[in-house]
Coordinates of C-alpha atoms in Angstrom, one line a residue:
Chain A
X20 CA -47.3 9.6 -8.4
X21 CA -45.1 6.9 -6.7
X22 CA -48.3 5.9 -5.1
X23 CA -50.5 5.8 -7.6
X24 CA -47.7 3.2 -9.1
X25 CA -47.2 0.8 -6.4
X26 CA -51.4 0.6 -6.1
X27 CA -51.2 -0.6 -10.4
X28 CA -50.4 -3.7 -9.1
X29 CA -53.3 -4.0 -7.0
X30 CA -55.7 -2.8 -9.7
X31 CA -54.2 -5.1 -11.7
X32 CA -55.0 -8.0 -9.3
X33 CA -58.4 -6.9 -8.6
X34 CA -59.9 -6.7 -12.1
X35 CA -58.0 -10.8 -12.5
X36 CA -59.7 -11.3 -9.3
X37 CA -63.1 -9.9 -11.3
X38 CA -62.7 -11.4 -14.9
X39 CA -62.0 -15.4 -12.3
X40 CA -65.5 -15.2 -10.5
X41 CA -67.4 -13.0 -12.2
X42 CA -67.2 -14.5 -15.4
X43 CA -68.4 -18.2 -15.9
X44 CA -66.1 -20.9 -17.3
X45 CA -66.8 -22.8 -20.1
X46 CA -68.5 -25.6 -20.7
X47 CA -65.7 -27.4 -22.9
X48 CA -63.0 -26.8 -20.4
X49 CA -63.0 -29.8 -17.2
X50 CA -64.9 -28.4 -13.8
X51 CA -62.2 -28.0 -11.1
X52 CA -61.9 -26.3 -7.6
X53 CA -61.3 -22.3 -8.6
X54 CA -57.0 -22.3 -7.9
X55 CA -56.3 -19.4 -9.7
X56 CA -58.4 -17.2 -7.4
X57 CA -56.9 -19.2 -4.6
X58 CA -53.0 -17.9 -6.3
X59 CA -54.3 -14.8 -7.1
X60 CA -55.9 -13.9 -3.5
X61 CA -52.4 -15.4 -2.1
X62 CA -50.5 -12.9 -4.7
X63 CA -52.9 -10.2 -3.0
X64 CA -52.0 -10.8 0.2
X65 CA -48.0 -11.1 -0.8
X66 CA -48.2 -7.9 -2.7
X67 CA -50.1 -5.6 0.2
X68 CA -48.1 -6.6 3.5
X69 CA -45.0 -5.0 1.3
X70 CA -47.2 -2.4 0.0
X71 CA -48.0 -1.7 3.8
X72 CA -44.0 -1.7 4.1
X73 CA -42.6 0.8 1.6
X74 CA -43.4 3.2 3.6
X75 CA -41.7 2.5 6.6
X76 CA -38.3 1.0 4.7
X77 CA -36.6 2.6 2.3
X78 CA -34.7 0.5 0.3
X79 CA -37.8 -1.7 -0.2
X80 CA -40.0 1.6 -1.6
X81 CA -37.6 2.1 -4.2
X82 CA -36.9 -1.8 -5.3
X83 CA -41.2 -2.1 -5.1
X84 CA -41.9 1.1 -7.7
X85 CA -39.3 0.1 -9.6
X86 CA -41.3 -3.6 -10.3
X87 CA -44.6 -2.2 -9.5
X88 CA -45.4 -1.9 -13.4
X89 CA -44.1 -5.4 -14.0
X90 CA -45.7 -6.8 -11.4
X91 CA -49.5 -5.7 -12.9
X92 CA -48.7 -7.0 -16.7
X93 CA -47.6 -10.1 -16.0
X94 CA -51.0 -10.1 -14.2
X95 CA -52.5 -9.0 -16.3
X96 CA -50.9 -11.6 -18.8
X97 CA -52.2 -14.1 -16.4
X98 CA -55.4 -12.5 -16.8
X99 CA -56.1 -11.8 -20.4
X100 CA -54.4 -16.0 -20.5
X101 CA -57.3 -17.3 -18.0
X102 CA -60.1 -15.5 -20.1
X103 CA -58.9 -16.8 -22.8
X104 CA -58.5 -20.3 -22.2
X105 CA -60.5 -21.7 -19.0
X106 CA -63.6 -18.0 -19.9
X107 CA -63.9 -18.0 -23.7
X108 CA -61.8 -21.2 -24.3
X109 CA -60.9 -19.1 -27.7
X110 CA -57.4 -21.6 -27.5
X111 CA -57.8 -25.5 -27.9
X112 CA -58.5 -26.6 -24.8
X113 CA -56.4 -30.0 -24.9
X114 CA -53.5 -28.2 -25.6
X115 CA -53.9 -25.5 -23.7
X116 CA -55.6 -25.8 -20.3
X117 CA -57.3 -23.3 -18.1
X118 CA -55.3 -22.8 -14.8
X119 CA -57.6 -23.8 -12.4
X120 CA -56.2 -27.2 -13.6
X121 CA -52.9 -25.6 -13.7
X122 CA -52.7 -24.8 -10.5
X123 CA -54.6 -27.8 -9.5
X124 CA -52.1 -30.0 -10.4
X125 CA -49.6 -27.9 -8.5
X126 CA -51.7 -28.8 -5.7
X127 CA -53.1 -32.6 -5.9
X128 CA -50.0 -33.8 -6.8
X129 CA -47.4 -32.5 -4.4
X130 CA -46.6 -35.2 -3.5
X131 CA -45.7 -36.4 -7.1
X132 CA -43.9 -33.1 -7.2
X133 CA -41.5 -33.2 -4.2
X134 CA -40.5 -36.2 -5.2
X135 CA -39.3 -36.0 -8.3
X136 CA -38.2 -32.3 -8.0
X137 CA -35.8 -34.2 -4.9
X138 CA -35.1 -37.0 -7.7
X139 CA -33.9 -34.2 -9.9
X140 CA -31.4 -32.1 -7.1
X141 CA -30.3 -35.7 -6.5
X142 CA -29.5 -36.1 -10.2
X143 CA -27.8 -32.7 -10.6
X144 CA -26.4 -32.8 -7.5
X145 CA -24.2 -35.8 -8.2
X146 CA -23.7 -35.0 -11.8
X147 CA -22.9 -31.3 -11.5
X148 CA -20.9 -32.2 -8.7
X149 CA -18.3 -34.7 -10.4
X150 CA -18.1 -33.0 -13.4
X151 CA -17.6 -29.3 -12.1
X152 CA -14.6 -30.6 -9.5
X153 CA -12.9 -32.8 -12.6
X154 CA -13.3 -30.1 -15.2
X155 CA -11.6 -28.3 -12.5
X156 CA -9.1 -30.2 -12.4
X157 CA -8.1 -30.9 -15.9
X158 CA -8.4 -27.4 -16.2
X159 CA -5.9 -26.4 -14.2
X160 CA -4.1 -29.4 -14.9
X161 CA -3.5 -28.0 -18.4
X162 CA -3.1 -24.6 -17.5
X163 CA -0.3 -25.5 -15.8
X164 CA 1.2 -28.6 -17.1
X165 CA 2.9 -28.5 -21.4
X166 CA 2.7 -32.3 -20.9
X167 CA -0.7 -32.5 -20.0
X168 CA -1.6 -30.5 -22.3
X169 CA 0.1 -32.3 -25.1
X170 CA -1.7 -35.2 -24.4
X171 CA -5.3 -34.3 -23.5
X172 CA -5.6 -30.8 -24.7
X173 CA -6.3 -32.8 -29.0
X174 CA -8.7 -35.0 -27.6
X175 CA -10.7 -32.8 -25.4
X176 CA -11.3 -30.9 -28.7
X177 CA -12.0 -34.1 -30.0
X178 CA -14.7 -35.6 -27.6
X179 CA -15.9 -32.2 -25.7
X180 CA -18.4 -31.0 -28.3
X181 CA -19.5 -34.4 -28.8
X182 CA -23.2 -33.6 -27.0
X183 CA -23.2 -35.5 -23.5
X184 CA -26.3 -36.9 -25.2
X185 CA -25.0 -38.6 -27.5
X186 CA -23.5 -40.9 -25.2
X187 CA -26.3 -42.6 -24.2
X188 CA -26.4 -45.5 -26.1
X189 CA -22.0 -46.5 -24.6
X190 CA -22.3 -44.9 -21.0
X191 CA -26.1 -47.1 -20.2
X192 CA -23.8 -50.4 -21.5
X193 CA -20.8 -49.3 -18.9
X194 CA -22.9 -48.3 -15.6
X195 CA -24.1 -50.2 -13.4
X196 CA -27.8 -48.1 -12.7
X197 CA -29.5 -46.0 -14.6
X198 CA -28.3 -42.8 -11.5
X199 CA -24.7 -43.7 -11.8
X200 CA -25.3 -43.6 -15.7
X201 CA -27.2 -39.9 -16.2
X202 CA -24.9 -38.3 -13.3
X203 CA -22.4 -39.5 -15.6
X204 CA -23.9 -37.7 -18.8
X205 CA -25.2 -34.4 -16.5
X206 CA -21.4 -34.5 -15.4
X207 CA -20.0 -34.9 -19.0
X208 CA -22.1 -31.6 -20.2
X209 CA -20.9 -29.2 -16.7
X210 CA -17.0 -30.9 -17.7
X211 CA -16.0 -29.9 -20.6
X212 CA -17.2 -25.6 -20.7
X213 CA -15.6 -25.9 -17.2
X214 CA -12.0 -27.6 -18.5
X215 CA -12.0 -24.7 -21.2
X216 CA -12.9 -21.7 -19.3
X217 CA -10.5 -22.9 -16.3
X218 CA -8.0 -23.8 -19.0
X219 CA -7.8 -21.0 -21.2
X220 CA -8.2 -19.1 -17.7
X221 CA -5.2 -19.4 -16.2
X222 CA -3.3 -19.0 -19.5
X223 CA -4.0 -15.4 -19.6
X224 CA -3.8 -15.0 -16.7
X225 CA -0.3 -11.9 -17.2
X226 CA 2.5 -13.2 -16.5
X227 CA 3.6 -10.4 -14.1
X228 CA 1.4 -11.6 -11.4
X229 CA 3.1 -14.7 -11.2
X230 CA 6.2 -12.3 -12.0
X231 CA 6.6 -10.2 -8.9
X232 CA 4.8 -13.3 -6.3
X233 CA 8.5 -15.4 -7.3
X234 CA 10.5 -12.3 -6.2
X235 CA 8.5 -11.8 -3.6
X236 CA 10.2 -15.5 -2.8
X237 CA 6.2 -17.9 -3.4
X238 CA 7.4 -21.2 -5.4
X239 CA 5.9 -22.9 -7.9
X240 CA 3.0 -25.2 -5.9
X241 CA 2.0 -22.0 -3.7
X242 CA 2.1 -19.7 -7.4
X243 CA -0.4 -22.2 -8.7
X244 CA -2.8 -22.2 -5.6
X245 CA -1.8 -18.7 -4.8
X246 CA -2.0 -16.5 -7.7
X247 CA -3.1 -18.7 -11.3
X248 CA -6.4 -20.9 -9.6
X249 CA -7.4 -16.8 -7.9
X250 CA -6.5 -15.3 -11.2
X251 CA -8.9 -17.9 -12.9
X252 CA -11.9 -18.0 -10.9
X253 CA -14.1 -15.1 -13.1
X254 CA -13.3 -17.6 -16.3
X255 CA -14.2 -21.0 -14.1
X256 CA -17.2 -19.6 -13.1
X257 CA -18.4 -18.2 -16.8
X258 CA -17.3 -21.9 -17.4
X259 CA -19.5 -23.2 -14.7
X260 CA -22.4 -21.6 -15.6
X261 CA -21.9 -23.1 -19.0
X262 CA -21.9 -26.4 -18.0
X263 CA -24.7 -25.9 -15.7
X264 CA -26.6 -24.4 -18.1
X265 CA -25.8 -27.1 -20.4
X266 CA -26.8 -29.7 -17.9
X267 CA -29.5 -28.5 -17.6
X268 CA -30.3 -30.3 -21.0
X269 CA -29.1 -33.4 -20.2
X270 CA -31.0 -34.3 -17.1
X271 CA -34.0 -33.4 -19.2
X272 CA -33.1 -36.1 -21.6
X273 CA -30.9 -38.6 -19.1
X274 CA -34.2 -38.3 -16.7
X275 CA -35.7 -40.5 -19.8
X276 CA -33.4 -43.6 -19.5
X277 CA -34.8 -45.2 -16.4
X278 CA -35.6 -43.1 -13.6
X279 CA -38.0 -43.9 -11.4
X280 CA -39.0 -40.7 -10.6
X281 CA -37.6 -36.9 -11.8
X282 CA -39.3 -33.4 -13.0
X283 CA -37.8 -34.4 -16.8
X284 CA -39.1 -38.0 -16.8
X285 CA -42.8 -36.5 -15.4
X286 CA -42.9 -33.6 -17.7
X287 CA -42.0 -36.4 -20.2
X288 CA -45.1 -38.9 -19.2
X289 CA -47.7 -36.7 -18.7
X290 CA -47.4 -35.8 -22.3
X291 CA -47.2 -38.7 -23.1
X292 CA -50.7 -39.2 -21.6
X293 CA -51.8 -35.5 -23.3
X294 CA -52.1 -34.4 -19.5
X295 CA -50.9 -30.1 -20.5
X296 CA -51.9 -29.0 -17.6
X297 CA -50.1 -31.6 -15.4
X298 CA -47.3 -30.8 -18.2
X299 CA -47.5 -27.4 -17.7
X300 CA -47.3 -27.7 -14.0
X301 CA -44.2 -28.9 -14.5
X302 CA -43.3 -27.3 -16.7
X303 CA -43.4 -24.0 -14.2
X304 CA -41.5 -25.8 -11.5
X305 CA -38.8 -26.7 -13.5
X306 CA -38.1 -22.7 -14.6
X307 CA -38.4 -21.7 -10.6
X308 CA -35.7 -24.8 -10.2
X309 CA -33.0 -23.9 -12.3
X310 CA -33.3 -20.5 -12.2
X311 CA -33.1 -20.2 -7.3
X312 CA -29.4 -23.1 -9.2
X313 CA -28.5 -20.3 -11.3
X314 CA -29.0 -17.9 -8.9
X315 CA -27.5 -19.5 -6.2
X316 CA -24.2 -20.2 -8.5
X317 CA -24.7 -16.1 -8.8
X318 CA -24.4 -15.3 -5.1
X319 CA -21.7 -17.3 -4.4
X320 CA -19.7 -15.7 -7.6
X321 CA -20.4 -12.7 -6.0
X322 CA -19.4 -13.5 -2.2
X323 CA -16.0 -15.2 -4.0
X324 CA -15.3 -12.5 -6.7
X325 CA -16.1 -9.6 -4.0
X326 CA -12.6 -8.0 -5.4
X327 CA -13.9 -7.8 -9.0
X328 CA -16.0 -5.3 -10.3
X329 CA -19.5 -6.9 -12.0
X330 CA -18.7 -9.3 -15.2
X331 CA -23.2 -10.7 -16.2
X332 CA -25.5 -10.2 -14.1
X333 CA -28.1 -11.8 -13.6
Chain B
X161 CA 26.9 -4.8 5.4
X162 CA 25.6 -6.8 2.7
X163 CA 23.9 -6.5 -0.8
X164 CA 26.9 -6.2 -3.2
X165 CA 26.1 -6.8 -7.2
X166 CA 28.4 -7.3 -9.7
X167 CA 27.8 -7.6 -13.8
X168 CA 30.2 -8.6 -15.9
X169 CA 30.2 -8.4 -19.1
X170 CA 26.7 -9.3 -19.8
X171 CA 25.2 -9.8 -23.0
X172 CA 21.7 -9.5 -23.6
X173 CA 19.9 -10.6 -26.9
X174 CA 16.7 -11.0 -27.9
X175 CA 15.1 -12.6 -31.1
X176 CA 12.9 -10.6 -32.9
X177 CA 9.1 -11.5 -34.1
X178 CA 10.7 -11.9 -37.6
X179 CA 13.7 -14.1 -36.5
X180 CA 16.2 -11.0 -36.0
X181 CA 18.2 -11.1 -33.7
X182 CA 18.2 -7.8 -30.8
X183 CA 20.9 -7.0 -29.2
X184 CA 19.8 -5.8 -26.2
X185 CA 22.9 -5.0 -23.3
X186 CA 25.8 -5.0 -25.0
X187 CA 28.1 -5.9 -22.3
X188 CA 27.7 -4.4 -19.4
X189 CA 29.8 -3.9 -16.2
X190 CA 29.4 -2.4 -13.0
X191 CA 29.7 -2.8 -9.2
X192 CA 27.0 -1.4 -6.7
X193 CA 28.5 -0.7 -3.2
X194 CA 26.3 -2.0 -0.4
X195 CA 23.4 0.3 0.4
X196 CA 24.3 2.6 -2.2
X197 CA 21.5 4.2 -4.3
X198 CA 21.6 3.8 -8.5
X199 CA 19.8 5.2 -11.7
X200 CA 19.4 3.9 -14.8
X201 CA 18.8 6.2 -17.1
X202 CA 18.4 6.8 -20.7
X203 CA 16.1 6.8 -24.4
X204 CA 13.8 4.9 -24.2
X205 CA 14.2 0.7 -24.7
X206 CA 17.9 1.2 -24.3
X207 CA 17.5 -1.9 -22.3
X208 CA 17.5 -0.4 -18.8
X209 CA 14.5 -2.4 -17.8
X210 CA 16.5 -5.6 -19.0
X211 CA 19.4 -4.6 -17.0
X212 CA 16.7 -4.9 -14.1
X213 CA 15.1 -7.8 -15.4
X214 CA 18.7 -9.5 -14.9
X215 CA 19.7 -8.0 -11.3
X216 CA 16.0 -9.8 -9.8
X217 CA 16.6 -13.0 -12.5
X218 CA 13.5 -12.5 -14.0
X219 CA 15.5 -13.8 -17.6
X220 CA 18.8 -14.0 -17.7
X221 CA 21.8 -13.1 -19.8
X222 CA 23.3 -14.2 -23.1
X223 CA 26.6 -14.5 -21.4
X224 CA 28.1 -12.8 -18.3
X225 CA 27.8 -12.7 -14.9
X226 CA 25.8 -11.0 -12.1
X227 CA 26.2 -11.8 -8.5
X228 CA 25.0 -10.5 -5.0
X229 CA 27.0 -10.8 -2.5
X230 CA 29.1 -13.4 -4.6
X231 CA 27.0 -15.5 -4.9
X232 CA 25.9 -15.9 -9.0
X233 CA 21.9 -14.8 -9.2
X234 CA 20.0 -17.7 -10.9
X235 CA 17.1 -17.1 -10.2
X236 CA 14.9 -14.3 -8.3
X237 CA 14.4 -14.4 -4.9
X238 CA 13.1 -12.4 -1.7
X239 CA 16.3 -11.4 -1.4
X240 CA 16.2 -9.2 -4.3
X241 CA 12.3 -7.0 -3.8
X242 CA 11.5 -5.7 -6.7
X243 CA 8.9 -3.1 -8.2
X244 CA 7.0 -2.7 -11.2
X245 CA 6.6 -0.2 -13.2
X246 CA 2.1 -0.9 -12.6
X247 CA 1.5 -1.6 -9.3
X248 CA 0.9 -5.6 -9.5
X249 CA -1.7 -6.1 -6.8
X250 CA -3.2 -9.2 -6.3
X251 CA -6.5 -7.7 -7.9
X252 CA -7.6 -10.8 -5.6
X253 CA -6.8 -9.7 -2.2
X254 CA -6.7 -6.5 -0.1
X255 CA -4.2 -4.4 1.2
X256 CA -3.2 -6.2 3.4
X257 CA -3.3 -9.5 2.2
X258 CA -1.1 -8.3 -0.8
X259 CA 1.5 -6.9 1.7
X260 CA 1.6 -9.8 3.5
X261 CA 1.8 -12.4 0.7
X262 CA 5.5 -12.5 0.5
X263 CA 5.6 -13.6 4.6
X264 CA 3.0 -16.5 3.7
X265 CA 4.6 -17.9 1.0
X266 CA 7.9 -17.7 2.9
X267 CA 5.5 -19.7 5.6
X268 CA 7.3 -17.1 8.3
X269 CA 4.2 -15.1 8.4
X270 CA 3.2 -16.6 11.6
X271 CA 5.8 -14.8 13.3
X272 CA 6.2 -11.1 11.5
X273 CA 3.1 -11.0 11.5
X274 CA 3.7 -7.0 13.5
X275 CA 5.2 -6.0 10.7
X276 CA 3.2 -5.5 8.0
X277 CA 1.1 -3.3 10.0
X278 CA 4.5 -2.0 10.9
X279 CA 4.8 -1.4 6.8
X280 CA 1.9 -0.4 6.3
X281 CA 1.9 2.6 8.7
X282 CA 5.4 2.9 7.3
X283 CA 4.1 3.6 3.7
X284 CA 0.9 5.4 5.3
X285 CA -1.9 3.9 4.3
X286 CA -3.7 3.1 7.8
X287 CA -7.2 2.9 7.4
X288 CA -7.4 0.6 3.8
X289 CA -6.3 -2.0 5.0
X290 CA -9.2 -4.1 3.9
X291 CA -9.9 -2.5 1.0
X292 CA -9.4 -3.9 -3.1
X293 CA -6.7 -2.0 -5.2
X294 CA -9.3 -1.0 -7.5
X295 CA -11.2 1.4 -4.9
X296 CA -7.7 2.7 -4.3
X297 CA -5.6 5.6 -6.3
X298 CA -3.0 4.9 -8.3
X299 CA -0.7 6.6 -5.5
X300 CA -1.5 4.2 -2.6
X301 CA -1.6 1.0 -4.6
X302 CA 2.1 1.9 -5.7
X303 CA 3.0 2.7 -1.7
X304 CA 1.1 -1.0 -1.4
X305 CA 3.2 -2.3 -3.9
X306 CA 6.8 -0.5 -2.9
X307 CA 5.1 -2.2 1.2
X308 CA 4.7 -5.0 -0.3
X309 CA 8.5 -4.9 -1.6
X310 CA 10.0 -4.3 1.5
X311 CA 7.9 -5.9 4.2
X312 CA 10.4 -9.3 3.6
X313 CA 13.8 -7.2 3.4
X314 CA 15.6 -7.7 0.3
X315 CA 18.8 -7.1 0.5
X316 CA 18.9 -5.1 -2.8
X317 CA 15.5 -3.6 -3.3
X318 CA 14.7 -3.0 -7.4
X319 CA 12.8 -0.2 -9.1
X320 CA 11.5 -0.6 -12.7
X321 CA 10.0 3.2 -12.9
X322 CA 7.3 2.4 -9.9
X323 CA 6.7 6.1 -10.2
X324 CA 6.0 7.0 -13.8
X325 CA 2.4 6.8 -14.3
X326 CA 2.0 8.6 -11.1
X327 CA 1.0 12.9 -10.6
X328 CA 3.9 15.3 -9.6
X329 CA 3.6 15.8 -6.2
X330 CA 2.4 12.5 -4.7
X331 CA 5.7 11.1 -7.1
X332 CA 8.0 13.5 -4.3
X333 CA 5.8 12.3 -1.8
X334 CA 7.0 8.7 -2.7
X335 CA 10.5 9.5 -3.1
X336 CA 11.0 11.8 0.0
X337 CA 9.5 8.2 1.6
X338 CA 11.9 5.2 -0.4
X339 CA 14.9 7.5 0.9
X340 CA 13.2 7.6 4.5
X341 CA 13.1 3.7 4.4
X342 CA 16.3 3.2 2.7
X343 CA 18.1 5.4 5.4
X344 CA 16.3 3.5 8.1
X345 CA 17.0 0.2 6.8
X346 CA 20.1 0.4 4.4
X347 CA 19.2 -1.7 1.5
X348 CA 20.9 -1.0 -2.0
X349 CA 18.7 0.7 -4.5
X350 CA 18.6 0.1 -8.2
X351 CA 15.9 2.1 -9.7
X352 CA 14.9 2.7 -14.2
X353 CA 13.5 6.0 -14.7
X354 CA 13.0 8.7 -17.3
X355 CA 12.9 11.2 -14.9
X356 CA 16.1 13.1 -14.5
X357 CA 15.1 15.2 -11.5
X358 CA 13.9 12.0 -9.8
X359 CA 17.1 9.9 -10.6
X360 CA 19.6 13.5 -9.4
X361 CA 17.4 13.6 -6.1
X362 CA 17.7 10.3 -5.0
X363 CA 20.9 8.3 -6.2
X364 CA 24.6 7.9 -4.8
X365 CA 25.6 7.5 -9.0
X366 CA 23.5 8.8 -12.2
X367 CA 24.1 5.8 -14.8
X368 CA 24.0 7.4 -18.5
X369 CA 23.0 4.4 -21.0
X370 CA 23.0 4.7 -24.3
X371 CA 20.9 4.0 -27.3
X372 CA 20.5 0.1 -28.3
X373 CA 22.3 -1.8 -28.4
X374 CA 22.9 -0.9 -24.7
X375 CA 26.0 0.3 -23.7
X376 CA 26.8 2.3 -20.1
X377 CA 27.3 5.7 -21.4
X378 CA 29.3 7.7 -18.3
X379 CA 28.4 7.7 -14.6
X380 CA 27.8 10.7 -12.7
X381 CA 28.8 10.9 -9.4
X382 CA 26.1 13.4 -7.4
X383 CA 28.2 15.3 -4.2
X384 CA 25.2 16.9 -2.8
X385 CA 24.3 16.2 1.1
X386 CA 21.5 15.4 1.7
X387 CA 18.7 15.8 2.5
X388 CA 19.0 17.4 -1.4
X389 CA 16.8 21.0 -1.9
X390 CA 15.7 20.3 -6.3
X391 CA 16.8 23.4 -6.5
X392 CA 20.1 24.0 -5.4
X393 CA 22.3 26.0 -8.1
X394 CA 24.8 21.9 -8.2
X395 CA 21.3 20.4 -8.7
X396 CA 20.6 21.9 -11.6
X397 CA 24.1 21.7 -12.4
X398 CA 24.3 17.8 -12.5
X399 CA 21.1 18.2 -14.0
X400 CA 22.1 19.6 -17.5
X401 CA 25.3 18.2 -17.5
X402 CA 22.9 14.6 -17.3
X403 CA 20.3 15.8 -19.8
X404 CA 23.3 17.1 -22.2
X405 CA 24.3 13.4 -22.0
X406 CA 21.4 12.9 -23.5
X407 CA 21.5 14.9 -25.9
X408 CA 18.4 17.0 -24.2
X409 CA 21.4 20.0 -23.1
X410 CA 18.9 23.3 -24.8
X411 CA 22.5 23.7 -27.6
X412 CA 21.3 23.6 -31.6
X413 CA 21.0 20.4 -32.5
X414 CA 21.2 19.3 -36.4
X415 CA 17.0 19.1 -37.5
X416 CA 16.9 16.2 -38.4
X417 CA 13.6 15.9 -39.9
X418 CA 10.8 18.3 -40.6
X419 CA 7.4 18.5 -39.8

């Protein structure tokens, strides 16, 4: 039974290959190399290797059996998509290019795309680092200093909720380069949720933790760093998660202002040229890119918050 | 000999939510000898814990003076260890780091490293150093919390119903451990409890407090040789005496309400 379940994805891939090779492409679509076939063959090879390994590795076996339906279903979805676009041209050809072309863009324009991803990573890296550091610092100061909170909290309450992209006109004239302007905008969008979650995390720490620390001889400064901050860590990660998600929105918008490369810039540019195959290729890459970043964040969280029983799952 | 506490006319008032003034402690006078074991017992909400928090320096009296070895108590300090009703172990530190917390905070960890292991062994948590609090049972966490309070060698150990949430057997085991530690290290201990047996089993003197505003109703000297047997007739006599003071003597009371 289990073996049949594990074979389902293989059947689904073979079916997709049969459709792809057996049926002729519609004349409405421009002819390209059959990149989708290569992708399917690649998946088939990888899956077959995993399938063989499942007989020797119990953990992998459980994972693959669990995912088998999903893999088969996903391949079937692309199979149908391929059928209604390339093979039958049921959907408008301009907006729904053949999968061959979408994958073809990834191969043929790989240099531009890699450059775009690197540029976006750099921009996001600067922005997130800057926003997260300033956000955590502001949050800690608000959480522990009444005076700081008195002066800064109202400002945050007014300025925080403004979408950072609304600052574009002001930012454009105040920053020397497009990169620094965009990094600032991204930082701003990370800063707000991180600050709010950090400060509320600190003010919600059980008072008895501070009391017990003080009876053990810990001074104020030590209490801030060894009790307040670790206790607020789960909230800080929540803030970072929210911040990073909104930084993706800002990244795509910010890359419209004078960026030379970048994945958001690429998608915008290709959309204006009506090259939808390139737009889809860009979208797939951006989805993978952001997903990897969030996965990394959660990996770090699981390491740091090993003492906590899981809250949000990714 | 150190660990002498005197409480001189301590008054503590709170303001309730509707702005009313509540007198929690109404002029408490008490002298505690070095190395003595004192239990504070009394009805719920009578201010026993408040008194303990004043001694710890976690709260401040509205009037009156508390001193330890002649020095006025002004803030929490590591010479007065505190064990809370909940274990209050820091959940992000493992058992070892929790117990070492005070030493690290006072920057004396390097010299006193070996004491951490010593106390872990003393409270029977060897092999659990790397575990996190949420992985251990309530009794084990309370043991760790005891070790954490003891490792800095406080002059006084304050215990706020530390065993209240534990089952009877675990409780009796930890009671014996507390007595053993007291004998070894000769520290003053003050414990808030609801459990009359526990108070008599452990204490040199049992301080019975009245309901709010709290006053000291009576101080009972427990003149039983140690180790004490819980079923000894003398023990039971003390038990009856204290229960009677708390109005649970078993005589027929006037019925105040009907169900």
